[in-house]
mmCIF file with all atom_site columns, C-alpha atoms in Angstrom:
data_model
loop_
_atom_site.group_PDB
_atom_site.id
_atom_site.type_symbol
_atom_site.label_atom_id
_atom_site.label_alt_id
_atom_site.label_comp_id
_atom_site.label_asym_id
_atom_site.label_entity_id
_atom_site.label_seq_id
_atom_site.pdbx_PDB_ins_code
_atom_site.Cartn_x
_atom_site.Cartn_y
_atom_site.Cartn_z
_atom_site.occupancy
_atom_site.B_iso_or_equiv
_atom_site.pdbx_formal_charge
_atom_site.auth_seq_id
_atom_site.auth_comp_id
_atom_site.auth_asym_id
_atom_site.auth_atom_id
_atom_site.pdbx_PDB_model_num
ATOM 1   C CA . MET Q 1 1   ? 147.539 79.730  69.846 1.00 72.00 ? 1   MET Q CA 1
ATOM 2   C CA . ILE Q 1 2   ? 150.596 81.700  68.753 1.00 80.00 ? 2   ILE Q CA 1
ATOM 3   C CA . LYS Q 1 3   ? 152.495 83.442  71.517 1.00 78.00 ? 3   LYS Q CA 1
ATOM 4   C CA . ASN Q 1 4   ? 155.705 85.300  72.310 1.00 83.00 ? 4   ASN Q CA 1
ATOM 5   C CA . GLU Q 1 5   ? 158.644 84.659  69.941 1.00 80.00 ? 5   GLU Q CA 1
ATOM 6   C CA . LYS Q 1 6   ? 156.515 82.552  67.584 1.00 82.00 ? 6   LYS Q CA 1
ATOM 7   C CA . ILE Q 1 7   ? 154.717 85.701  66.385 1.00 83.00 ? 7   ILE Q CA 1
ATOM 8   C CA . LYS Q 1 8   ? 156.380 86.479  63.030 1.00 84.00 ? 8   LYS Q CA 1
ATOM 9   C CA . ALA Q 1 9   ? 154.678 89.794  62.194 1.00 86.00 ? 9   ALA Q CA 1
ATOM 10  C CA . SER Q 1 10  ? 156.853 92.915  62.292 1.00 87.00 ? 10  SER Q CA 1
ATOM 11  C CA . GLU Q 1 11  ? 154.103 94.996  63.930 1.00 90.00 ? 11  GLU Q CA 1
ATOM 12  C CA . VAL Q 1 12  ? 151.241 94.024  66.240 1.00 90.00 ? 12  VAL Q CA 1
ATOM 13  C CA . HIS Q 1 13  ? 148.205 95.783  67.706 1.00 92.00 ? 13  HIS Q CA 1
ATOM 14  C CA . VAL Q 1 14  ? 148.536 95.282  71.468 1.00 91.00 ? 14  VAL Q CA 1
ATOM 15  C CA . THR Q 1 15  ? 145.826 95.115  74.133 1.00 89.00 ? 15  THR Q CA 1
ATOM 16  C CA . GLY Q 1 16  ? 147.010 95.450  77.731 1.00 86.00 ? 16  GLY Q CA 1
ATOM 17  C CA . ILE Q 1 17  ? 146.470 93.164  80.706 1.00 84.00 ? 17  ILE Q CA 1
ATOM 18  C CA . ASN Q 1 18  ? 143.305 94.982  81.817 1.00 83.00 ? 18  ASN Q CA 1
ATOM 19  C CA . GLY Q 1 19  ? 141.887 95.265  78.279 1.00 82.00 ? 19  GLY Q CA 1
ATOM 20  C CA . GLU Q 1 20  ? 143.242 98.752  77.578 1.00 88.00 ? 20  GLU Q CA 1
ATOM 21  C CA . ASP Q 1 21  ? 144.343 99.522  74.007 1.00 88.00 ? 21  ASP Q CA 1
ATOM 22  C CA . LEU Q 1 22  ? 148.109 100.075 73.845 1.00 88.00 ? 22  LEU Q CA 1
ATOM 23  C CA . GLY Q 1 23  ? 148.124 100.686 70.084 1.00 89.00 ? 23  GLY Q CA 1
ATOM 24  C CA . ILE Q 1 24  ? 150.309 99.428  67.264 1.00 91.00 ? 24  ILE Q CA 1
ATOM 25  C CA . MET Q 1 25  ? 153.957 98.728  68.056 1.00 91.00 ? 25  MET Q CA 1
ATOM 26  C CA . SER Q 1 26  ? 156.784 96.576  66.804 1.00 91.00 ? 26  SER Q CA 1
ATOM 27  C CA . THR Q 1 27  ? 156.784 92.951  67.912 1.00 89.00 ? 27  THR Q CA 1
ATOM 28  C CA . ARG Q 1 28  ? 160.086 93.489  69.746 1.00 89.00 ? 28  ARG Q CA 1
ATOM 29  C CA . GLU Q 1 29  ? 158.600 96.327  71.810 1.00 90.00 ? 29  GLU Q CA 1
ATOM 30  C CA . ALA Q 1 30  ? 155.514 94.236  72.585 1.00 90.00 ? 30  ALA Q CA 1
ATOM 31  C CA . LEU Q 1 31  ? 157.680 91.273  73.686 1.00 89.00 ? 31  LEU Q CA 1
ATOM 32  C CA . ALA Q 1 32  ? 159.783 93.583  75.884 1.00 91.00 ? 32  ALA Q CA 1
ATOM 33  C CA . LEU Q 1 33  ? 156.574 94.904  77.442 1.00 88.00 ? 33  LEU Q CA 1
ATOM 34  C CA . ALA Q 1 34  ? 155.368 91.322  78.042 1.00 88.00 ? 34  ALA Q CA 1
ATOM 35  C CA . LYS Q 1 35  ? 158.660 90.414  79.759 1.00 88.00 ? 35  LYS Q CA 1
ATOM 36  C CA . GLN Q 1 36  ? 158.492 93.573  81.851 1.00 88.00 ? 36  GLN Q CA 1
ATOM 37  C CA . TYR Q 1 37  ? 155.032 92.590  83.184 1.00 85.00 ? 37  TYR Q CA 1
ATOM 38  C CA . LYS Q 1 38  ? 156.020 88.866  83.312 1.00 86.00 ? 38  LYS Q CA 1
ATOM 39  C CA . VAL Q 1 39  ? 153.149 87.802  81.043 1.00 89.00 ? 39  VAL Q CA 1
ATOM 40  C CA . ASP Q 1 40  ? 152.766 86.291  77.574 1.00 85.00 ? 40  ASP Q CA 1
ATOM 41  C CA . LEU Q 1 41  ? 152.078 88.100  74.304 1.00 87.00 ? 41  LEU Q CA 1
ATOM 42  C CA . VAL Q 1 42  ? 149.318 86.066  72.620 1.00 87.00 ? 42  VAL Q CA 1
ATOM 43  C CA . CYS Q 1 43  ? 148.174 86.595  69.010 1.00 88.00 ? 43  CYS Q CA 1
ATOM 44  C CA . THR Q 1 44  ? 144.367 86.376  68.816 1.00 83.00 ? 44  THR Q CA 1
ATOM 45  C CA . SER Q 1 45  ? 143.933 86.417  65.014 1.00 82.00 ? 45  SER Q CA 1
ATOM 46  C CA . LEU Q 1 46  ? 146.147 86.189  61.954 1.00 79.00 ? 46  LEU Q CA 1
ATOM 47  C CA . LEU Q 1 47  ? 143.467 87.437  59.579 1.00 81.00 ? 47  LEU Q CA 1
ATOM 48  C CA . THR Q 1 48  ? 144.165 91.163  59.999 1.00 82.00 ? 48  THR Q CA 1
ATOM 49  C CA . SER Q 1 49  ? 147.272 93.241  59.523 1.00 81.00 ? 49  SER Q CA 1
ATOM 50  C CA . PRO Q 1 50  ? 148.758 94.116  61.971 1.00 84.00 ? 50  PRO Q CA 1
ATOM 51  C CA . PRO Q 1 51  ? 147.574 91.076  63.962 1.00 87.00 ? 51  PRO Q CA 1
ATOM 52  C CA . PRO Q 1 52  ? 145.822 91.821  67.273 1.00 89.00 ? 52  PRO Q CA 1
ATOM 53  C CA . CYS Q 1 53  ? 147.707 90.566  70.340 1.00 89.00 ? 53  CYS Q CA 1
ATOM 54  C CA . LYS Q 1 54  ? 146.952 90.512  74.059 1.00 88.00 ? 54  LYS Q CA 1
ATOM 55  C CA . LEU Q 1 55  ? 149.133 90.627  77.131 1.00 88.00 ? 55  LEU Q CA 1
ATOM 56  C CA . ILE Q 1 56  ? 147.895 87.655  79.165 1.00 86.00 ? 56  ILE Q CA 1
ATOM 57  C CA . GLY Q 1 57  ? 149.249 85.792  82.207 1.00 82.00 ? 57  GLY Q CA 1
ATOM 58  C CA . ALA Q 1 58  ? 150.617 82.326  81.311 1.00 69.00 ? 58  ALA Q CA 1
ATOM 59  C CA . GLY Q 1 59  ? 147.881 80.313  83.017 1.00 71.00 ? 59  GLY Q CA 1
ATOM 60  C CA . ALA Q 1 60  ? 145.152 82.668  81.816 1.00 72.00 ? 60  ALA Q CA 1
ATOM 61  C CA . ALA Q 1 61  ? 146.065 82.107  78.153 1.00 66.00 ? 61  ALA Q CA 1
ATOM 62  C CA . LYS Q 1 62  ? 145.567 78.350  78.459 1.00 70.00 ? 62  LYS Q CA 1
ATOM 63  C CA . ALA Q 1 63  ? 142.359 78.798  80.455 1.00 75.00 ? 63  ALA Q CA 1
ATOM 64  C CA . GLU Q 1 64  ? 140.989 81.217  77.841 1.00 73.00 ? 64  GLU Q CA 1
ATOM 65  C CA . ALA Q 1 65  ? 141.824 78.812  75.005 1.00 71.00 ? 65  ALA Q CA 1
ATOM 66  C CA . GLN Q 1 66  ? 140.063 75.955  76.841 1.00 76.00 ? 66  GLN Q CA 1
ATOM 67  C CA . GLN Q 1 67  ? 137.050 78.154  77.530 1.00 77.00 ? 67  GLN Q CA 1
ATOM 68  C CA . ASP Q 1 68  ? 136.766 79.113  73.835 1.00 72.00 ? 68  ASP Q CA 1
ATOM 69  C CA . LYS Q 1 69  ? 137.050 75.456  72.870 1.00 72.00 ? 69  LYS Q CA 1
ATOM 70  C CA . LYS Q 1 70  ? 134.334 74.529  75.397 1.00 73.00 ? 70  LYS Q CA 1
ATOM 71  C CA . LYS Q 1 71  ? 132.004 77.259  74.093 1.00 68.00 ? 71  LYS Q CA 1
ATOM 72  C CA . SER Q 1 72  ? 132.347 76.075  70.516 1.00 62.00 ? 72  SER Q CA 1
ATOM 73  C CA . GLY Q 1 73  ? 131.641 72.478  71.560 1.00 58.00 ? 73  GLY Q CA 1
ATOM 74  C CA . LYS Q 1 74  ? 127.861 72.715  71.183 1.00 54.00 ? 74  LYS Q CA 1
ATOM 75  C CA . SER Q 1 75  ? 127.616 75.205  68.384 1.00 55.00 ? 75  SER Q CA 1
ATOM 76  C CA . PRO Q 1 76  ? 124.789 74.631  65.889 1.00 54.00 ? 76  PRO Q CA 1
ATOM 77  C CA . ASP Q 1 77  ? 127.070 73.175  63.232 1.00 57.00 ? 77  ASP Q CA 1
ATOM 78  C CA . LYS Q 1 78  ? 128.371 70.523  65.663 1.00 69.00 ? 78  LYS Q CA 1
ATOM 79  C CA . ARG Q 1 79  ? 124.904 69.238  66.569 1.00 76.00 ? 79  ARG Q CA 1
ATOM 80  C CA . LYS Q 1 80  ? 124.156 65.625  65.942 1.00 86.00 ? 80  LYS Q CA 1
ATOM 81  C CA . VAL Q 1 81  ? 120.904 64.638  64.281 1.00 89.00 ? 81  VAL Q CA 1
ATOM 82  C CA . LYS Q 1 82  ? 119.450 61.590  65.993 1.00 92.00 ? 82  LYS Q CA 1
ATOM 83  C CA . GLU Q 1 83  ? 116.790 59.668  64.086 1.00 93.00 ? 83  GLU Q CA 1
ATOM 84  C CA . ILE Q 1 84  ? 113.833 58.123  65.877 1.00 93.00 ? 84  ILE Q CA 1
ATOM 85  C CA . ARG Q 1 85  ? 111.815 55.656  63.826 1.00 93.00 ? 85  ARG Q CA 1
ATOM 86  C CA . LEU Q 1 86  ? 108.155 55.116  64.597 1.00 91.00 ? 86  LEU Q CA 1
ATOM 87  C CA . THR Q 1 87  ? 105.453 53.027  62.982 1.00 88.00 ? 87  THR Q CA 1
ATOM 88  C CA . PHE Q 1 88  ? 101.849 54.014  62.695 1.00 78.00 ? 88  PHE Q CA 1
ATOM 89  C CA . GLN Q 1 89  ? 100.701 50.744  64.256 1.00 82.00 ? 89  GLN Q CA 1
ATOM 90  C CA . MET Q 1 90  ? 102.639 51.312  67.533 1.00 86.00 ? 90  MET Q CA 1
ATOM 91  C CA . GLU Q 1 91  ? 100.962 50.923  70.914 1.00 90.00 ? 91  GLU Q CA 1
ATOM 92  C CA . ASP Q 1 92  ? 100.380 54.083  72.978 1.00 88.00 ? 92  ASP Q CA 1
ATOM 93  C CA . HIS Q 1 93  ? 102.999 53.091  75.555 1.00 93.00 ? 93  HIS Q CA 1
ATOM 94  C CA . ASP Q 1 94  ? 105.646 52.694  72.826 1.00 92.00 ? 94  ASP Q CA 1
ATOM 95  C CA . ARG Q 1 95  ? 104.718 56.100  71.400 1.00 89.00 ? 95  ARG Q CA 1
ATOM 96  C CA . ASP Q 1 96  ? 105.141 57.668  74.849 1.00 92.00 ? 96  ASP Q CA 1
ATOM 97  C CA . THR Q 1 97  ? 108.542 56.003  75.214 1.00 93.00 ? 97  THR Q CA 1
ATOM 98  C CA . LYS Q 1 98  ? 109.694 57.387  71.846 1.00 92.00 ? 98  LYS Q CA 1
ATOM 99  C CA . GLN Q 1 99  ? 108.424 60.849  72.793 1.00 92.00 ? 99  GLN Q CA 1
ATOM 100 C CA . ALA Q 1 100 ? 110.375 60.711  76.071 1.00 93.00 ? 100 ALA Q CA 1
ATOM 101 C CA . GLN Q 1 101 ? 113.455 59.626  74.128 1.00 93.00 ? 101 GLN Q CA 1
ATOM 102 C CA . ALA Q 1 102 ? 113.053 62.630  71.804 1.00 92.00 ? 102 ALA Q CA 1
ATOM 103 C CA . GLU Q 1 103 ? 112.730 64.928  74.852 1.00 92.00 ? 103 GLU Q CA 1
ATOM 104 C CA . ARG Q 1 104 ? 115.985 63.572  76.308 1.00 92.00 ? 104 ARG Q CA 1
ATOM 105 C CA . ILE Q 1 105 ? 117.842 64.091  73.027 1.00 91.00 ? 105 ILE Q CA 1
ATOM 106 C CA . LEU Q 1 106 ? 116.568 67.670  72.664 1.00 90.00 ? 106 LEU Q CA 1
ATOM 107 C CA . LYS Q 1 107 ? 117.461 68.489  76.289 1.00 91.00 ? 107 LYS Q CA 1
ATOM 108 C CA . LYS Q 1 108 ? 120.969 67.169  75.643 1.00 90.00 ? 108 LYS Q CA 1
ATOM 109 C CA . GLY Q 1 109 ? 121.350 69.677  72.790 1.00 88.00 ? 109 GLY Q CA 1
ATOM 110 C CA . ASP Q 1 110 ? 121.100 67.427  69.731 1.00 90.00 ? 110 ASP Q CA 1
ATOM 111 C CA . SER Q 1 111 ? 118.534 67.537  66.936 1.00 91.00 ? 111 SER Q CA 1
ATOM 112 C CA . VAL Q 1 112 ? 115.852 64.889  66.468 1.00 93.00 ? 112 VAL Q CA 1
ATOM 113 C CA . LYS Q 1 113 ? 114.548 63.571  63.177 1.00 93.00 ? 113 LYS Q CA 1
ATOM 114 C CA . LEU Q 1 114 ? 111.212 61.799  63.614 1.00 92.00 ? 114 LEU Q CA 1
ATOM 115 C CA . VAL Q 1 115 ? 110.503 59.253  60.883 1.00 93.00 ? 115 VAL Q CA 1
ATOM 116 C CA . ILE Q 1 116 ? 107.034 57.682  60.933 1.00 91.00 ? 116 ILE Q CA 1
ATOM 117 C CA . GLN Q 1 117 ? 106.606 54.626  58.698 1.00 91.00 ? 117 GLN Q CA 1
ATOM 118 C CA . VAL Q 1 118 ? 103.162 54.563  57.012 1.00 88.00 ? 118 VAL Q CA 1
ATOM 119 C CA . HIS Q 1 119 ? 101.354 52.402  54.439 1.00 85.00 ? 119 HIS Q CA 1
ATOM 120 C CA . GLY Q 1 120 ? 98.993  54.018  51.964 1.00 78.00 ? 120 GLY Q CA 1
ATOM 121 C CA . SER Q 1 121 ? 97.581  57.508  51.588 1.00 75.00 ? 121 SER Q CA 1
ATOM 122 C CA . LYS Q 1 122 ? 95.085  57.268  54.451 1.00 79.00 ? 122 LYS Q CA 1
ATOM 123 C CA . GLU Q 1 123 ? 97.850  56.472  56.914 1.00 82.00 ? 123 GLU Q CA 1
ATOM 124 C CA . GLY Q 1 124 ? 99.982  59.217  55.342 1.00 83.00 ? 124 GLY Q CA 1
ATOM 125 C CA . ALA Q 1 125 ? 97.466  61.902  56.305 1.00 84.00 ? 125 ALA Q CA 1
ATOM 126 C CA . ALA Q 1 126 ? 97.050  60.402  59.783 1.00 86.00 ? 126 ALA Q CA 1
ATOM 127 C CA . GLY Q 1 127 ? 100.853 60.126  60.109 1.00 85.00 ? 127 GLY Q CA 1
ATOM 128 C CA . LYS Q 1 128 ? 101.205 63.816  59.268 1.00 87.00 ? 128 LYS Q CA 1
ATOM 129 C CA . GLU Q 1 129 ? 98.617  64.658  61.933 1.00 88.00 ? 129 GLU Q CA 1
ATOM 130 C CA . TRP Q 1 130 ? 100.473 62.494  64.467 1.00 87.00 ? 130 TRP Q CA 1
ATOM 131 C CA . ALA Q 1 131 ? 103.779 64.192  63.581 1.00 88.00 ? 131 ALA Q CA 1
ATOM 132 C CA . GLU Q 1 132 ? 102.148 67.594  64.209 1.00 90.00 ? 132 GLU Q CA 1
ATOM 133 C CA . GLN Q 1 133 ? 100.900 66.344  67.590 1.00 89.00 ? 133 GLN Q CA 1
ATOM 134 C CA . LEU Q 1 134 ? 104.392 65.151  68.479 1.00 89.00 ? 134 LEU Q CA 1
ATOM 135 C CA . CYS Q 1 135 ? 105.851 68.539  67.484 1.00 90.00 ? 135 CYS Q CA 1
ATOM 136 C CA . GLN Q 1 136 ? 103.326 70.308  69.715 1.00 90.00 ? 136 GLN Q CA 1
ATOM 137 C CA . ALA Q 1 137 ? 104.112 67.957  72.603 1.00 90.00 ? 137 ALA Q CA 1
ATOM 138 C CA . LEU Q 1 138 ? 107.859 68.609  72.180 1.00 90.00 ? 138 LEU Q CA 1
ATOM 139 C CA . ALA Q 1 139 ? 107.432 72.378  71.598 1.00 89.00 ? 139 ALA Q CA 1
ATOM 140 C CA . GLU Q 1 140 ? 108.931 73.360  74.963 1.00 90.00 ? 140 GLU Q CA 1
ATOM 141 C CA . PHE Q 1 141 ? 112.132 71.408  74.178 1.00 90.00 ? 141 PHE Q CA 1
ATOM 142 C CA . GLY Q 1 142 ? 112.605 72.081  70.464 1.00 89.00 ? 142 GLY Q CA 1
ATOM 143 C CA . THR Q 1 143 ? 111.371 73.829  67.343 1.00 89.00 ? 143 THR Q CA 1
ATOM 144 C CA . LYS Q 1 144 ? 110.640 72.480  63.868 1.00 88.00 ? 144 LYS Q CA 1
ATOM 145 C CA . THR Q 1 145 ? 113.383 73.203  61.346 1.00 86.00 ? 145 THR Q CA 1
ATOM 146 C CA . THR Q 1 146 ? 111.552 71.504  58.507 1.00 82.00 ? 146 THR Q CA 1
ATOM 147 C CA . GLY Q 1 147 ? 107.888 71.205  57.816 1.00 84.00 ? 147 GLY Q CA 1
ATOM 148 C CA . VAL Q 1 148 ? 106.224 67.833  58.112 1.00 86.00 ? 148 VAL Q CA 1
ATOM 149 C CA . GLN Q 1 149 ? 107.169 66.034  54.899 1.00 87.00 ? 149 GLN Q CA 1
ATOM 150 C CA . VAL Q 1 150 ? 105.066 63.167  53.610 1.00 86.00 ? 150 VAL Q CA 1
ATOM 151 C CA . SER Q 1 151 ? 106.832 61.127  50.965 1.00 85.00 ? 151 SER Q CA 1
ATOM 152 C CA . GLY Q 1 152 ? 105.701 57.702  49.893 1.00 81.00 ? 152 GLY Q CA 1
ATOM 153 C CA . LYS Q 1 153 ? 105.947 55.367  52.872 1.00 87.00 ? 153 LYS Q CA 1
ATOM 154 C CA . GLN Q 1 154 ? 107.169 57.789  55.523 1.00 89.00 ? 154 GLN Q CA 1
ATOM 155 C CA . VAL Q 1 155 ? 106.431 61.048  57.293 1.00 90.00 ? 155 VAL Q CA 1
ATOM 156 C CA . VAL Q 1 156 ? 109.530 63.031  58.352 1.00 91.00 ? 156 VAL Q CA 1
ATOM 157 C CA . VAL Q 1 157 ? 110.019 66.103  60.559 1.00 92.00 ? 157 VAL Q CA 1
ATOM 158 C CA . GLN Q 1 158 ? 113.171 67.490  62.189 1.00 91.00 ? 158 GLN Q CA 1
ATOM 159 C CA . LEU Q 1 159 ? 113.297 69.327  65.515 1.00 91.00 ? 159 LEU Q CA 1
ATOM 160 C CA . ASP Q 1 160 ? 116.217 71.416  66.793 1.00 91.00 ? 160 ASP Q CA 1
ATOM 161 C CA . PRO Q 1 161 ? 116.694 72.082  70.509 1.00 90.00 ? 161 PRO Q CA 1
ATOM 162 C CA . LYS Q 1 162 ? 115.689 75.468  71.916 1.00 83.00 ? 162 LYS Q CA 1
ATOM 163 C CA . VAL Q 1 163 ? 118.735 77.457  72.917 1.00 72.00 ? 163 VAL Q CA 1
#
């Protein structure tokens, strides 16, 4: 966050305390205006010319920066993909436990990759069917991002949390 005298641009596009557009002015004028209102001049982006700046109270600038950081905390690109391994020969109770674990992960906001270990083509088809059943059971918590993939000795499907 660049503010006050650290802004090196000769001109800035200023937004007032209440969000009103004050237009383009020299950085000196904008700093004088900030001192007059006893607030900070904060640069919001360096990608445009002249850079957009806001007049913000000192505490509000920090709070806004923390809020932006908090919002970006669970963005889709920051999601973790948790892998849950299952075997086709599992008992029903163990399957239910793994399903509950997947629910918890999806509720938390992370993605789940279900990997079902199978042996042979007959189990592969049954494993795909089981993966579809799991996806339907977890439908209220997440959506499939990939189709059910059967490759050799495993069946894989990934679920992302519903936003």
